[in-house]
XYZ file of N, CA, C and O in Angstrom:
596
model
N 0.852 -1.178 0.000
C 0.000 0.000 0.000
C 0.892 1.234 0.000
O 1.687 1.502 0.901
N 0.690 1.943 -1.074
C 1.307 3.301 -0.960
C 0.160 4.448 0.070
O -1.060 4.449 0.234
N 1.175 5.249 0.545
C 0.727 6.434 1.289
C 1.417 7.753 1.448
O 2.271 8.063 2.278
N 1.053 8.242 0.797
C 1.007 10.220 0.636
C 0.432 10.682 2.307
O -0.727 10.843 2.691
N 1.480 10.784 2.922
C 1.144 11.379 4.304
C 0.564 12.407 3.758
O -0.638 12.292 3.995
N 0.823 13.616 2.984
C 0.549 14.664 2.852
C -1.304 14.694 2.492
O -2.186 15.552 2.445
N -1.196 13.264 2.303
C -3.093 13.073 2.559
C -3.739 13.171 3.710
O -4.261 12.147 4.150
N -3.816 14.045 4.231
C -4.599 14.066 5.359
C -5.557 13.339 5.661
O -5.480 12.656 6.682
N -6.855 13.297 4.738
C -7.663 13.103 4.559
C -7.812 10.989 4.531
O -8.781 10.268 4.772
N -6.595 10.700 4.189
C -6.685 9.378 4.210
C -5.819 9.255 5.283
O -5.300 8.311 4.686
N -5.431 9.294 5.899
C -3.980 9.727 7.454
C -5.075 9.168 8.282
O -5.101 8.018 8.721
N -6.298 10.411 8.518
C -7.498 10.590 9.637
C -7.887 9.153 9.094
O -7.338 8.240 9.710
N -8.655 8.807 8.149
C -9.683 7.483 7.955
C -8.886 6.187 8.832
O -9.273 5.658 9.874
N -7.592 5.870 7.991
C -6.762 4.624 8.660
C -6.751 4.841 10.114
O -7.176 3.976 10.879
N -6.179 6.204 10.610
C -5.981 6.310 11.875
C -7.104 5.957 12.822
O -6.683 5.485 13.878
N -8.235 6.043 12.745
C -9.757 6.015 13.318
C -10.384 4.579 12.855
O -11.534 4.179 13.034
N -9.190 3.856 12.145
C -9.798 2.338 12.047
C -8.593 1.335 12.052
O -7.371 1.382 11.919
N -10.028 -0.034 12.379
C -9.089 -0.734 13.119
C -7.619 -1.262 11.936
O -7.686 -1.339 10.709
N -6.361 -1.562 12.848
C -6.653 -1.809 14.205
C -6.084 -0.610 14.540
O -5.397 -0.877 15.526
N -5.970 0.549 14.297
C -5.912 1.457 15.320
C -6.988 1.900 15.715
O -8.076 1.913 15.139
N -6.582 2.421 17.113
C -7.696 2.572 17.787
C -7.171 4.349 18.616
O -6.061 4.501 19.126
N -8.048 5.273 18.573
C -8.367 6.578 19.056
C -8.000 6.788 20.642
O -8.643 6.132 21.462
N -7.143 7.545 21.017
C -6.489 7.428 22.170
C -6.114 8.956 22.526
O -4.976 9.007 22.994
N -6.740 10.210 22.439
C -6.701 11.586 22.134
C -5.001 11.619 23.172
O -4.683 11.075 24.229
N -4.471 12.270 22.490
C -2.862 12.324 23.091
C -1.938 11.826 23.120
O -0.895 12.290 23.582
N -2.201 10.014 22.296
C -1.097 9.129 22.037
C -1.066 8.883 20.609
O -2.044 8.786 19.868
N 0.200 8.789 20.288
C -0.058 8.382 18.824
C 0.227 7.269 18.438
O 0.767 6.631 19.341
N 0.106 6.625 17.366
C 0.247 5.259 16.610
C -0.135 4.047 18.137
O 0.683 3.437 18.825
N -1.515 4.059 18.234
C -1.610 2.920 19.125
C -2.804 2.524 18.424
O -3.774 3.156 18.004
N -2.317 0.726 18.405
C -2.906 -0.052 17.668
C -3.253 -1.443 18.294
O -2.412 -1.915 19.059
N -3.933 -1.865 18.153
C -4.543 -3.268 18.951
C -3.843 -4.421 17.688
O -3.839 -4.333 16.460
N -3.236 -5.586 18.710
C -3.061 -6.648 18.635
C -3.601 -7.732 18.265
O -2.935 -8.738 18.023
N -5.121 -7.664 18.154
C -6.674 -8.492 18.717
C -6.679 -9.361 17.155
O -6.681 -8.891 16.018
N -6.680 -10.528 17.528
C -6.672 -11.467 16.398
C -5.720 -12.279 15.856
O -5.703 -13.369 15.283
N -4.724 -11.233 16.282
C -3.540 -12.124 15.984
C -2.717 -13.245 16.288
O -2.725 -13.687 17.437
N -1.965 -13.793 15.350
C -1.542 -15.649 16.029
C -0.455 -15.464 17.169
O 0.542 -14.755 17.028
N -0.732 -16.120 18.215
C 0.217 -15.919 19.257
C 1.165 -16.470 18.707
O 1.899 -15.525 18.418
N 1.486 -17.084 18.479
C 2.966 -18.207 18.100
C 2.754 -19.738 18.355
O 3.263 -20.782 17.947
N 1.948 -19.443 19.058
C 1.726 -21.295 19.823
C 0.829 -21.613 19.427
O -0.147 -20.933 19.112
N 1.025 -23.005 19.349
C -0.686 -23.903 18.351
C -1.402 -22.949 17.391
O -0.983 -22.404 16.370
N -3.145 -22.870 18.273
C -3.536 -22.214 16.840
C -4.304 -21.650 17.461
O -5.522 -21.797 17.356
N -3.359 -20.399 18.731
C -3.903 -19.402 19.820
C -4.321 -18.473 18.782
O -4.279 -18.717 17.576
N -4.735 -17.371 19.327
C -4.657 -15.585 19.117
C -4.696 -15.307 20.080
O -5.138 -15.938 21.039
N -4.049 -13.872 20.020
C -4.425 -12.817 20.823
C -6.003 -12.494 21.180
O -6.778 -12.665 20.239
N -6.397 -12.183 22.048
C -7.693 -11.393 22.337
C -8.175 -10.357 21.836
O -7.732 -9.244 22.119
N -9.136 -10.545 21.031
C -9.052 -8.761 20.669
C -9.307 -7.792 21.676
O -9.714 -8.052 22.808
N -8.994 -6.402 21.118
C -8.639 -5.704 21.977
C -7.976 -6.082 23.263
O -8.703 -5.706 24.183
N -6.794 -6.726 23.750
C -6.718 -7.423 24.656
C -4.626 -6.401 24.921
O -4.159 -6.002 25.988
N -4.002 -6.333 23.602
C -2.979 -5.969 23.869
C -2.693 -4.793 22.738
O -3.308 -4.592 21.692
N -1.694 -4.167 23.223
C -1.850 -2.668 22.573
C -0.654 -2.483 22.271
O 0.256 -3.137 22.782
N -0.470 -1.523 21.357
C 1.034 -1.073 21.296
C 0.850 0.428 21.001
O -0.089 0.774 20.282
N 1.862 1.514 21.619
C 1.679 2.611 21.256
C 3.085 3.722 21.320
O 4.145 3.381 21.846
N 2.884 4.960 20.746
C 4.197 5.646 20.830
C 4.255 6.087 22.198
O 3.381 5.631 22.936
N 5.149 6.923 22.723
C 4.935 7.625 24.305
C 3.548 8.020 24.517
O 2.732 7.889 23.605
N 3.218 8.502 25.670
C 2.225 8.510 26.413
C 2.051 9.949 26.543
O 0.931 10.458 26.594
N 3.350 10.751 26.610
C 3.264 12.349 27.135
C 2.631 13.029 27.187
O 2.323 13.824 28.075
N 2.091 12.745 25.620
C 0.688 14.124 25.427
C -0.576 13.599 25.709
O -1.474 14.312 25.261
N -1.051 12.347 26.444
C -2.451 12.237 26.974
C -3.004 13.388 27.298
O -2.378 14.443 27.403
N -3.922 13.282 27.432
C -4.976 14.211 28.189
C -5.884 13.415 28.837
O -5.927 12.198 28.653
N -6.843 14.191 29.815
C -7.562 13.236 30.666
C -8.405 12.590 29.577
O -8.531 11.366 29.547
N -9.010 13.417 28.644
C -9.785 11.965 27.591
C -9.527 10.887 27.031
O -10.373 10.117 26.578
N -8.090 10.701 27.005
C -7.142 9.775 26.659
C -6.729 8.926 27.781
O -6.505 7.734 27.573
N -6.619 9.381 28.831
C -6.583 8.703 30.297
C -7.892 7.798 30.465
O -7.838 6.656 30.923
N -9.009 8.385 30.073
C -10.253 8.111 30.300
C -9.919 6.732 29.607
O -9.682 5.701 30.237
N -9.932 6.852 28.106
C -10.126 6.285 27.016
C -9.580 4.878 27.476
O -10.217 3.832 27.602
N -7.662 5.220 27.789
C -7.071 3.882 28.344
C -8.443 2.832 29.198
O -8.897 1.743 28.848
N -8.735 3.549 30.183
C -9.340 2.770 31.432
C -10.685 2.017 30.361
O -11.136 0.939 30.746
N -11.133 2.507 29.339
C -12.410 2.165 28.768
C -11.691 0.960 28.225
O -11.973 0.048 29.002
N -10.987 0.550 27.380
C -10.131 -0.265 27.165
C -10.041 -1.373 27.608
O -10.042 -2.486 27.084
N -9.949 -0.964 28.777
C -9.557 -1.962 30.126
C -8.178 -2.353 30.099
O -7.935 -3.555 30.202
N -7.324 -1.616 29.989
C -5.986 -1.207 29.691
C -5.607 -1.228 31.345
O -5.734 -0.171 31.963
N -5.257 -2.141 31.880
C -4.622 -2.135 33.587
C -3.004 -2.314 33.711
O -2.555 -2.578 34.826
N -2.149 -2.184 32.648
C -0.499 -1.872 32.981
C -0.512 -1.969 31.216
O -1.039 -2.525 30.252
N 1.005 -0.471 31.851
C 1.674 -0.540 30.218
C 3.094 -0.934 30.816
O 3.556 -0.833 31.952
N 3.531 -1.346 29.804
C 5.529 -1.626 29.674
C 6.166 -0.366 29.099
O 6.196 -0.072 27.904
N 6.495 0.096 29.762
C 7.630 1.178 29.029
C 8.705 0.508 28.394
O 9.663 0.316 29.143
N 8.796 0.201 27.528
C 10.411 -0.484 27.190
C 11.475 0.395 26.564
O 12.489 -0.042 26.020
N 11.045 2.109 26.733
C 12.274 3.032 26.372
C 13.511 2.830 27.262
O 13.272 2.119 28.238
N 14.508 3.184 27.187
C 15.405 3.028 28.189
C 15.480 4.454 28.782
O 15.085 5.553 28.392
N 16.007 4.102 29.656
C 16.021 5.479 31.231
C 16.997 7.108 30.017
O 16.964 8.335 29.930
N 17.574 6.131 29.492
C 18.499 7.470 28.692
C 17.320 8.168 27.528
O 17.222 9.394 27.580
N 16.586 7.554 26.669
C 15.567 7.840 26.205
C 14.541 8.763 26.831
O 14.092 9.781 26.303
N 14.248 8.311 27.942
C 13.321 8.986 28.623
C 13.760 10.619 29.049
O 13.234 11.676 28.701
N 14.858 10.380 29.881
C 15.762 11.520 29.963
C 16.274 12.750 29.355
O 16.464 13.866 29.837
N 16.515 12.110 27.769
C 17.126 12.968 27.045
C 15.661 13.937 26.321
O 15.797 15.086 25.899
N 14.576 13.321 26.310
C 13.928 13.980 25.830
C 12.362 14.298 26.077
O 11.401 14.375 25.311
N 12.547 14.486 27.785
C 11.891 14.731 28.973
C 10.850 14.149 28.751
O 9.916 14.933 28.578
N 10.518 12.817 28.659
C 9.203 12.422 28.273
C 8.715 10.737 29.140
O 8.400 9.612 28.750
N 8.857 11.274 30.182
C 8.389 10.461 31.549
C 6.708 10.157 31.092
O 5.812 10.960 30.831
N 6.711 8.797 31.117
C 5.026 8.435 31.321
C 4.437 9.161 32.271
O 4.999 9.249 33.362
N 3.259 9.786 32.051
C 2.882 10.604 33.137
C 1.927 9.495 33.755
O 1.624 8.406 33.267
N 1.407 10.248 35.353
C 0.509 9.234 35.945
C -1.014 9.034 35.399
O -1.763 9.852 34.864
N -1.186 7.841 35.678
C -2.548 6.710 34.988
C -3.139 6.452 36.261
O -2.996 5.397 36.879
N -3.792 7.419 36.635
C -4.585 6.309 37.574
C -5.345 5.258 37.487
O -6.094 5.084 36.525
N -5.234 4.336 38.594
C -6.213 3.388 38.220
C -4.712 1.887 36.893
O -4.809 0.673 36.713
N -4.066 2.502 36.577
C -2.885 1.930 35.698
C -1.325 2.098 35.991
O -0.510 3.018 35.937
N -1.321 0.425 36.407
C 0.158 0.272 36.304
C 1.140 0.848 35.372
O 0.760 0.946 34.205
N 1.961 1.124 35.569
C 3.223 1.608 34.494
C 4.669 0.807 35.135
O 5.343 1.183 36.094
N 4.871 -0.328 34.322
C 6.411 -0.731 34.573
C 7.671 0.096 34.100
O 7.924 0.251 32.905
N 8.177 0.437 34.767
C 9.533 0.875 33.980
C 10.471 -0.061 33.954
O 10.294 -1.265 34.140
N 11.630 0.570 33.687
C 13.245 -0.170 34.810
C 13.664 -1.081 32.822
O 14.145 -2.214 32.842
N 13.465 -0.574 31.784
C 14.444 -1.026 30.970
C 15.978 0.071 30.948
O 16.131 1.239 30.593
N 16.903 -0.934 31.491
C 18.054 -0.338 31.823
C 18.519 -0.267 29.781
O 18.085 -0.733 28.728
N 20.000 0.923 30.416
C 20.740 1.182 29.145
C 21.479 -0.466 28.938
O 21.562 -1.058 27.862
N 21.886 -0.894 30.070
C 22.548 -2.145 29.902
C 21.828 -3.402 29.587
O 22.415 -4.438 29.274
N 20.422 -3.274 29.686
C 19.329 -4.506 29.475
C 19.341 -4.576 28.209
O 19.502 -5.679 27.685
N 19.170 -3.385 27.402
C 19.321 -2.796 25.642
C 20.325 -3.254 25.109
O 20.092 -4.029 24.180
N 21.730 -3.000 25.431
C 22.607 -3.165 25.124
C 23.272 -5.143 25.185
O 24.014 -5.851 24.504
N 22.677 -5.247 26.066
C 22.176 -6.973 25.945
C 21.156 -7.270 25.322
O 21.267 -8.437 24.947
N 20.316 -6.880 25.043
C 19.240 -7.537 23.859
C 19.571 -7.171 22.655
O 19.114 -7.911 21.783
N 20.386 -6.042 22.186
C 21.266 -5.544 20.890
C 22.550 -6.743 20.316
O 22.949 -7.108 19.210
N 22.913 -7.096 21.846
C 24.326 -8.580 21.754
C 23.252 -9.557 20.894
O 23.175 -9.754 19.681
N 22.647 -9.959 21.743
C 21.282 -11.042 21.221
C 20.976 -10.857 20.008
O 21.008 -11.640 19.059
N 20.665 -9.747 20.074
C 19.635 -9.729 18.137
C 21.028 -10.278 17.529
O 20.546 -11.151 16.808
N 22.390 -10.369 17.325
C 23.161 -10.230 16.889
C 23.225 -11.982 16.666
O 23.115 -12.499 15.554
N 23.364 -12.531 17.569
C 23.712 -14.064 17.982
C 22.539 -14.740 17.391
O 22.683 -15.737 16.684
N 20.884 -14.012 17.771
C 20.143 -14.364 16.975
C 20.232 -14.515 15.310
O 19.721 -15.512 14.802
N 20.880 -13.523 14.476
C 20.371 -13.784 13.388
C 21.788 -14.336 12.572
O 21.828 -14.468 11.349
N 22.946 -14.634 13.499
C 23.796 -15.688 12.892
C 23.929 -16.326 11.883
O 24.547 -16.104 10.842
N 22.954 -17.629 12.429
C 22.813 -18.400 11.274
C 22.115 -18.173 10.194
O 22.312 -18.764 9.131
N 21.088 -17.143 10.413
C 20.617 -16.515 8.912
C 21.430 -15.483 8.021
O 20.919 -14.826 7.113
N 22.652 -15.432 8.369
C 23.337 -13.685 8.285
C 24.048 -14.051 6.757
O 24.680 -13.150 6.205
N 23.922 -15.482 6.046
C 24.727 -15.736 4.588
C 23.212 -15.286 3.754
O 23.035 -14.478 2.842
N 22.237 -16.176 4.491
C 21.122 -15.444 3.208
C 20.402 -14.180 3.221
O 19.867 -13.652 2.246
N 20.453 -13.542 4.975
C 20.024 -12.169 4.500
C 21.310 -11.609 3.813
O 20.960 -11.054 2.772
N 22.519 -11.544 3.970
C 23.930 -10.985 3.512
C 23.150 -10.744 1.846
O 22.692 -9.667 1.466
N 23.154 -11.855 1.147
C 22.300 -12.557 -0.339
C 21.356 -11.386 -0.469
O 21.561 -10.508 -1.307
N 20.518 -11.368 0.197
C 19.343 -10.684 0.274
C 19.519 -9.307 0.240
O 19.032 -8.743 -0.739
N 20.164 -8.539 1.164
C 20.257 -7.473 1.392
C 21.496 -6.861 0.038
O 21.376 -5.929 -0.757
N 22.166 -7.443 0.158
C 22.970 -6.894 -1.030
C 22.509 -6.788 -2.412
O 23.143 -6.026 -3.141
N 21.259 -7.585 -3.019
C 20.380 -6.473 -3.946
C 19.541 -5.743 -3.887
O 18.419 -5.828 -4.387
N 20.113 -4.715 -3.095
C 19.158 -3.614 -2.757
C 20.356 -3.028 -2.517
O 21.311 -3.381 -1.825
N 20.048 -1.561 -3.565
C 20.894 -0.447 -3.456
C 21.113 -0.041 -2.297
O 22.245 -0.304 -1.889
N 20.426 0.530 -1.575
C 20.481 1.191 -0.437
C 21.429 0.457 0.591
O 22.322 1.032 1.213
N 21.172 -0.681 0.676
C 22.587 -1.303 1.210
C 24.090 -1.716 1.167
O 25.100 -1.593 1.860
N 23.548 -2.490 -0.480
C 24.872 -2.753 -1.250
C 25.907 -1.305 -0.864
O 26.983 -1.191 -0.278
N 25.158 -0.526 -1.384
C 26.161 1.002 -1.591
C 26.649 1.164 0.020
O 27.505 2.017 0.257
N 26.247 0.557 0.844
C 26.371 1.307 2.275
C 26.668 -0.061 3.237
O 26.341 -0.154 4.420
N 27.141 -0.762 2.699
C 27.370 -2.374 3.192
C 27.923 -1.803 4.765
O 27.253 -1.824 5.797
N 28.999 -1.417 4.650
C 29.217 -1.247 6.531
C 28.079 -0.387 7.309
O 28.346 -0.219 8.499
N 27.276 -0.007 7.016
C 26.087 1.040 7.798
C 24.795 -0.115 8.022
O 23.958 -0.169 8.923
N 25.035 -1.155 6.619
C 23.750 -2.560 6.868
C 24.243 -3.251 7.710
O 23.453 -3.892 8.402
N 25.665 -3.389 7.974
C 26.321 -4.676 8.804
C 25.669 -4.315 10.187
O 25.018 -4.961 11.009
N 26.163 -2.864 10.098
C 26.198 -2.001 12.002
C 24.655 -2.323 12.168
O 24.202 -3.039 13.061
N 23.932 -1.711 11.213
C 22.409 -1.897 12.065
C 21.984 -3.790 11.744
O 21.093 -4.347 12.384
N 22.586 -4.311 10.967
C 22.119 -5.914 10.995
C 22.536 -6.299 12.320
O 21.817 -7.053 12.974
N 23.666 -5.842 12.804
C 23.850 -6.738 14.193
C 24.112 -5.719 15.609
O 24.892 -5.889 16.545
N 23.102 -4.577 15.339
C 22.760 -4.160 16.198
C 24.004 -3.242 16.945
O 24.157 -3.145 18.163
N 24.804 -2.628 15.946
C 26.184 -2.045 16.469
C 26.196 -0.486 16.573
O 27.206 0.099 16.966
């Protein structure tokens, strides 16, 4: 699907349907609901799990909105330096948990990982990625972000 952000007009429609879902103050939050868990031949719940950008600019209608949801804890998974650098602390939810505590060093171990993870795939994406300009031309900038450097 192509998309002309500069469409407003089609921006608003997608945004106001599923699976995103209307959250006045958060942006890009989208429901999970339907989807294959990984195991046997689960799904997700609809409406059951969410994903969204920061929280900062809620407003209480958006606070509201969470609780309608039935939205009872989010995961922050920014890291503390993220949060920091660009003053944007989850604000308080009443009524809603908020986990924090992803350390710079928890990141920096799941960055090792992605790395170890994609190992044994790293000859055929290597294959893969190298017909495509944008990489070929920039092979050490694909390596750094392929293994998370």
């Amino acid at each position: 699907m192509s998309l002309h952000i500069s469409d407003s007009t089609s921006v608003s429609g997608l945004l106001s349907s599923p699976p995103f879902v209307v959250v006045p103050g958060v942006i890009n939050i989208r429901a999970f609901g339907g989807t294959p868990s990984g195991s046997s031949n689960t799904r997700i719940k609809p409406l059951h799990v969410f994903r969204s950008g920061e929280l900062t600019r809620i407003d209480a209608t958006g606070k509201s909105k969470l609780r309608e949801l039935g939205i009872t804890t989010i995961f922050d998974l920014r890291s503390d330096s993220e949060i920091a650098q660009y003053s944007s602390a989850t604000p308080e939810l009443p009524g809603i948990r908020v986990l924090l505590g992803v350390s710079d060093a928890d990141i920096a171990q799941d960055y090792a990982l992605s790395a170890i993870g994609v190992a044994p795939a790293f000859q055929v994406l290597e294959a893969r990625f190298r017909t495509v300009p944008a990489f070929r031309e920039n092979w050490e900038g694909a390596v750094n972000m392929g293994t998370a450097r």
